[in-house]
Amino acid sequence: MPEIVLENVVKKYGTTKAIDNVSVTISEGEFCVIVGPSGSGKTTLLNLISGFVMPDSGQIMIGRENVEKIPPRNRDIGMVFQDIGLFSHMTVRQNLEYGLKLRKTDKSVIQKQVNEIADKLKINQLLDKKPNMISGGEAQRVAIGRTLILDPPICLFDEPLGNLDANLRVEILEEIKYLHKSMGKTFVFVTHDQEQALSAGTKIIVMKDGKIMQTGHPLEIYHNPQNRFVAEFFGISSMNLIAGRVVDLGGSVGFESEGMKVKLKDDLKQYVGRRVFLAVRPLNIYLEDQMHDVSGFGTVNLIEKLGDKNLVYLKVGGDQKIVASTPPQHKYSLQDKIRIGFDADKLHIYDQEQGERLI
Amino acid sequence: MRRANLIAKNNLSRCIATIVLYAITAIIIFPIFWMLMTSFKPSAEWVTYPPTWIPQNWTLNNYSSVIFGGNTSQGMFESSMGPYLNTFLISVIATVIGVSIGLLAAFGLSRFRDNKVSSMISFMMPRMFPPIAMIIPMMIFFQFLHLIDTYFGLMIVYVGFTLPYSIFMIKGFMDGLPIELSEAAELDGMSNFKMLFKVWIPNIKNGLMTTTLFLFVLNCQEYIFATTLAGRQIETVTISIAKMFSNQAGTFYGPQAALGMMAAIPTIIFGIIIHKSLAYGFTFGALKR
Amino acid sequence: MKKKTVALFTSEKFIYKLPANVVLMFLVFVPTIIVIWLSVINFAPTQGVSLNDASFIGPGNYIDILTDQAFLAALLRTVIITAVCVVVELFLSLLISFLLSGKIAGKSILFPLLIIPLMIAPVVVGNNFWLLFSTNGPMNQIISAFAQSQVQINWFTDAHYAMIPITLAEIWHWFPLTFLIIYSGLAGVSTSETRAASILGANEWQIFKDIKLPKMKKILMIAIVIRSMEAIKVFDTVHLLTQGGPGTATETISYFLYKNGFWYSRISFISAGAWIVLLICMIIFSTSLNSVLFKEKKI
């Protein structure tokens, strides 16, 4: 079973580097999610693997074979596209059969395979319909079936949920996850949606401007973002970034910002005086809480009730604003002065100039 | 190893395709090449057999006879600059009018999403009917209106007979505009008229340029109306070429070729400029972009 | 009813189409009416019947022309030329479009070169092909080389061959139009579908045959209609090169009408012919377009 390796791959369009010296290894059987904002190069990366895009320099290997000169149809790869791409002039059955027909498979074998895949993806009732008569979700399932029927060891997904209704997205993603588990193939999945990335992959590659920002297991990325971009990108609702300075709190090193003082765990003596950001997720801020040290005070500006939680927007210090996530039963009123505490384990410090993570 | 074979097969078929393609293109360009070469041939080489593919003695005499008029060993030529300018003048004006009228009609069809065949058939008629079928009635009609052999008369005819291309090419480009554009303009309270000039036209500039140049090319090529409805006072390049051809029983290859090249060069240049957009223009909106 | 008519004529749509309609009125409708009028009288200036003397003879001209062998022959010839042009050009266009879909070096140079013939005025094309097919010209030279013996065909004076340069000139001139229509049609097929086919294992030819071609019905029809519209009008080259000859070997319908109108002044006679041709064109083209455009409505 092949693994995918990219080494020092560069791809330019004009003078812009769509892929800037990227090296990546995707092991066999992984569910790798490539995630990033538009223009980050994630689709280009996928197309380098599929062969629709040729690299300007660098190596691309599938199963330890250099594939740069091999066209897509010879790479033994499956691909599912964002706008689905079912052959609109053929029925669903003919779509499913196409790949096998190209390989001159026996008619009876084709029949059997088509029925099997239809069972697997629950599309039996659609077999004789044309693509314009089925829904988006059904069409995408057919597209997945069309690809998997050929049993490729690697399957690529280019934002397959992008054109689907919100409720369908979860459903289809679950099906893709299930297929991955049951078939043991290598899946490479491109998306711009952080939640999809976190819930599906065994490995996440975060991209921005053609570069890889971080690679790792979802939890690792979520809990230990290595730079500001990754931290912000995976924020839920918002990531709090408070501007301030590293200070000596007499006894320990801390973060200070206009009246707020937060004790920091690590030894940052060397950074005292540096201007930094304190990054903390809303759910790691505690309001009026006995369990946590009080770092400062904030005034309630706005409360957003989200059902399962409340988002409390507070003004702290000069003009800075932070968002805290609280259980719905906690009640505050506007203009209340609230005590704020931070979970020292769950905050990060980033250098203001370099963006480098210090804690 | 199987992979290496596949790559080799791929390269071979690409090679063959390239060769075939270049061969076909060469065949297609051949007539132009021949005319170009002939235009530089001295009269001695005009009728030799086997014919010389590349002139042995290059000369510019053919061009000078055609541009300035003159005397070659077998006859006198009138300068063709007059007709050249005539063609240019008439074509430019007819094109501008043709595109403007076509623009309005195309907007009338596209904005109101009128795709019925019945609406479109009438606009196609000028191109559907063989000009010869219209010549006699038009001669009578024009005689009656004193439009024979006038710039105005000829221009109207040119406008009319390029109108179908004008309307349907522009309509095609207009149909390709995203609907959000018009919706946004509507929300801004724009009237259709304003929308045409402020939103639609700026967005199809490329298409308009293509249509304009193509119409110009068509107008330059026109022969039959020019020769029947004008031709005495007003002579276009096409008439000159035909005259030169029939006057000398088609044997003054050199100057004929020279005039032909001169007539062809501007239109060739325009064609090259618009070739990419022309491809889309000729689908007349059948493709959703 | 009156309200509806008024509404129709003042609707915005109508106003935008107005200038075009005025031009049409002038250039199409009025001449058409004149043609019809001419066809039902017996105007023949060289036979002593001037416009003032002409009287109404109803279907007389129509009967004359429909039984005229030369007219029918000219019609047939025109249909054959049209069919040959359309078929050859479609084939060439599909072939070249297919070849261009792969990775070819210098595509951007080839493409404009292929368009050039359309940009050359038909009289110049005629001139050109006169040069090529002259008795001492390159065509004869090339054929001699292939046939390994001296071949000197008099293309324009031999009734067996005269049609060939005329037809080739037509194909040469109009081929880019057909090609551009076909090429864009093929290029316009959704990339996801072609890529999907590719990843499933299809090579260029299979993509062409299984995915692209089946979607070309509408475009092919447009190409055929437009090309046929231009083809039936063949005139400039015939007029320049053969004047319908030798004999009537290259007499297309346009030339037949021209000859009878301008040489023999049988005005009413050809007006009937003209009207018949107009009717045939209108019927054929509107029905073909109807079938294509109606298909679109289903979606």
XYZ file of C-alpha atoms in Angstrom, chain C residues 25-224:
200
model
C -37.762 46.757 -42.389
C -35.707 48.671 -44.838
C -33.405 45.927 -45.944
C -35.411 42.793 -45.616
C -39.118 43.332 -45.439
C -39.483 45.948 -48.136
C -37.293 44.068 -50.613
C -39.163 40.881 -49.818
C -42.450 42.503 -50.601
C -41.007 43.864 -53.794
C -39.752 40.429 -54.700
C -43.153 38.940 -54.166
C -44.736 41.677 -56.222
C -42.216 41.220 -58.988
C -42.777 37.514 -59.004
C -46.441 37.745 -59.743
C -46.191 40.111 -62.676
C -44.452 39.628 -65.974
C -41.729 42.236 -65.857
C -39.102 41.490 -68.477
C -37.399 44.683 -69.706
C -35.410 43.146 -72.520
C -38.436 41.455 -73.881
C -40.313 44.678 -74.205
C -42.369 44.433 -71.070
C -41.339 47.388 -68.950
C -42.420 47.908 -65.401
C -45.328 50.053 -66.489
C -46.577 47.536 -68.997
C -46.272 44.537 -66.762
C -49.465 42.843 -65.736
C -50.428 40.442 -63.044
C -49.900 36.844 -64.026
C -50.277 35.103 -60.747
C -48.390 31.866 -60.404
C -47.062 31.911 -63.956
C -43.479 32.634 -63.000
C -43.543 30.072 -60.257
C -44.623 27.364 -62.606
C -41.987 28.422 -65.101
C -39.209 28.334 -62.630
C -40.165 25.164 -60.863
C -40.154 23.343 -64.149
C -36.933 24.908 -65.286
C -34.236 22.260 -65.427
C -31.465 24.750 -64.941
C -33.063 26.080 -61.758
C -33.493 22.644 -60.295
C -29.984 21.682 -61.310
C -28.625 24.816 -59.684
C -30.530 24.012 -56.505
C -29.119 20.531 -56.478
C -25.596 21.755 -57.047
C -25.950 24.207 -54.186
C -27.261 21.534 -51.852
C -24.351 19.289 -52.770
C -21.767 22.012 -52.203
C -23.367 22.871 -48.872
C -23.414 19.276 -47.754
C -19.823 18.677 -48.800
C -18.609 21.845 -47.083
C -20.466 21.111 -43.881
C -19.357 17.501 -43.655
C -15.719 18.170 -44.506
C -15.513 21.130 -42.175
C -17.175 19.327 -39.291
C -14.774 16.455 -39.685
C -11.749 18.735 -39.891
C -12.939 20.833 -36.967
C -13.497 17.821 -34.754
C -10.153 16.360 -35.740
C -8.204 19.543 -35.113
C -10.065 20.295 -31.881
C -9.264 16.836 -30.646
C -5.612 17.121 -31.552
C -5.433 20.500 -29.855
C -6.826 19.153 -26.598
C -3.592 17.390 -25.767
C -0.325 19.021 -24.790
C 0.979 20.470 -28.023
C 3.922 22.786 -28.296
C 3.131 26.109 -29.894
C -0.645 25.866 -29.561
C -0.926 29.620 -29.214
C 0.741 30.137 -32.580
C -1.251 27.502 -34.404
C -4.587 28.747 -33.236
C -4.521 32.219 -34.826
C -3.064 30.765 -37.995
C -6.043 28.465 -38.305
C -8.397 31.427 -38.155
C -6.787 33.408 -40.946
C -8.751 32.047 -43.918
C -11.953 33.527 -42.531
C -10.354 36.946 -42.506
C -9.593 36.956 -46.227
C -12.236 38.520 -48.482
C -13.938 35.959 -50.731
C -12.835 37.788 -53.882
C -9.272 37.579 -52.655
C -9.827 33.912 -51.886
C -11.054 33.488 -55.427
C -8.004 35.307 -56.714
C -5.818 33.111 -54.602
C -7.312 29.865 -55.740
C -7.042 31.052 -59.318
C -3.326 31.278 -58.751
C -3.176 27.898 -57.093
C -5.283 26.051 -59.618
C -4.004 27.731 -62.746
C -2.746 25.398 -65.403
C 0.840 26.170 -64.505
C 0.145 26.425 -60.852
C 1.283 24.572 -57.749
C -1.762 22.301 -57.514
C -0.951 20.664 -60.799
C 2.660 20.495 -59.783
C 1.856 18.745 -56.510
C -0.517 16.284 -58.142
C 2.089 15.522 -60.772
C 4.549 14.760 -58.033
C 2.145 12.304 -56.398
C 0.992 10.752 -59.647
C 4.566 10.404 -60.849
C 3.548 11.771 -64.213
C 2.821 15.096 -65.799
C -0.664 16.206 -64.834
C -1.994 19.436 -66.205
C -5.608 19.835 -65.446
C -7.416 22.894 -66.637
C -9.401 23.196 -63.522
C -11.576 26.083 -64.530
C -12.345 25.130 -68.062
C -12.982 21.454 -67.564
C -16.555 20.712 -66.528
C -15.442 17.633 -64.627
C -13.178 19.511 -62.333
C -14.520 23.045 -62.100
C -16.519 22.380 -58.955
C -13.455 21.312 -57.057
C -11.569 24.582 -56.717
C -14.843 26.385 -56.011
C -15.771 23.984 -53.252
C -12.260 23.947 -51.834
C -12.237 27.750 -51.800
C -15.468 27.744 -49.836
C -14.212 25.190 -47.377
C -10.945 27.044 -46.970
C -12.615 30.357 -46.301
C -15.328 29.233 -43.904
C -13.594 26.418 -42.106
C -12.404 28.686 -39.236
C -16.003 29.576 -38.380
C -17.012 25.947 -38.014
C -13.781 25.218 -36.209
C -14.243 27.997 -33.669
C -17.776 26.926 -32.908
C -16.814 23.291 -32.453
C -13.655 24.079 -30.555
C -15.386 26.262 -27.992
C -18.130 23.732 -27.631
C -15.648 21.016 -26.837
C -13.558 23.229 -24.592
C -16.677 24.272 -22.748
C -17.383 20.831 -21.390
C -17.154 20.960 -17.605
C -13.658 20.379 -16.308
C -14.907 18.240 -13.450
C -16.419 15.785 -15.867
C -13.324 15.556 -18.037
C -11.056 15.285 -15.020
C -13.315 12.698 -13.447
C -13.117 10.651 -16.620
C -9.366 11.107 -16.667
C -8.891 9.882 -13.151
C -11.086 6.887 -13.896
C -8.588 5.941 -16.543
C -9.812 7.520 -19.772
C -7.247 8.749 -22.277
C -7.773 11.835 -24.467
C -9.552 9.921 -27.177
C -11.918 8.223 -24.743
C -12.692 11.521 -23.065
C -13.399 12.983 -26.482
C -15.661 10.171 -27.554
C -17.462 9.344 -24.324
C -17.739 12.656 -22.554
C -17.298 15.564 -24.923
C -18.954 14.467 -28.136
C -22.237 13.356 -26.566
C -22.683 16.851 -25.216
C -22.161 18.550 -28.530
C -25.608 18.173 -30.040
C -26.632 21.787 -29.604
C -23.312 23.161 -30.727
C -23.165 20.861 -33.737
C -26.585 22.015 -34.776
C -25.594 25.655 -34.455
C -22.494 24.990 -36.526
C -24.488 23.211 -39.215
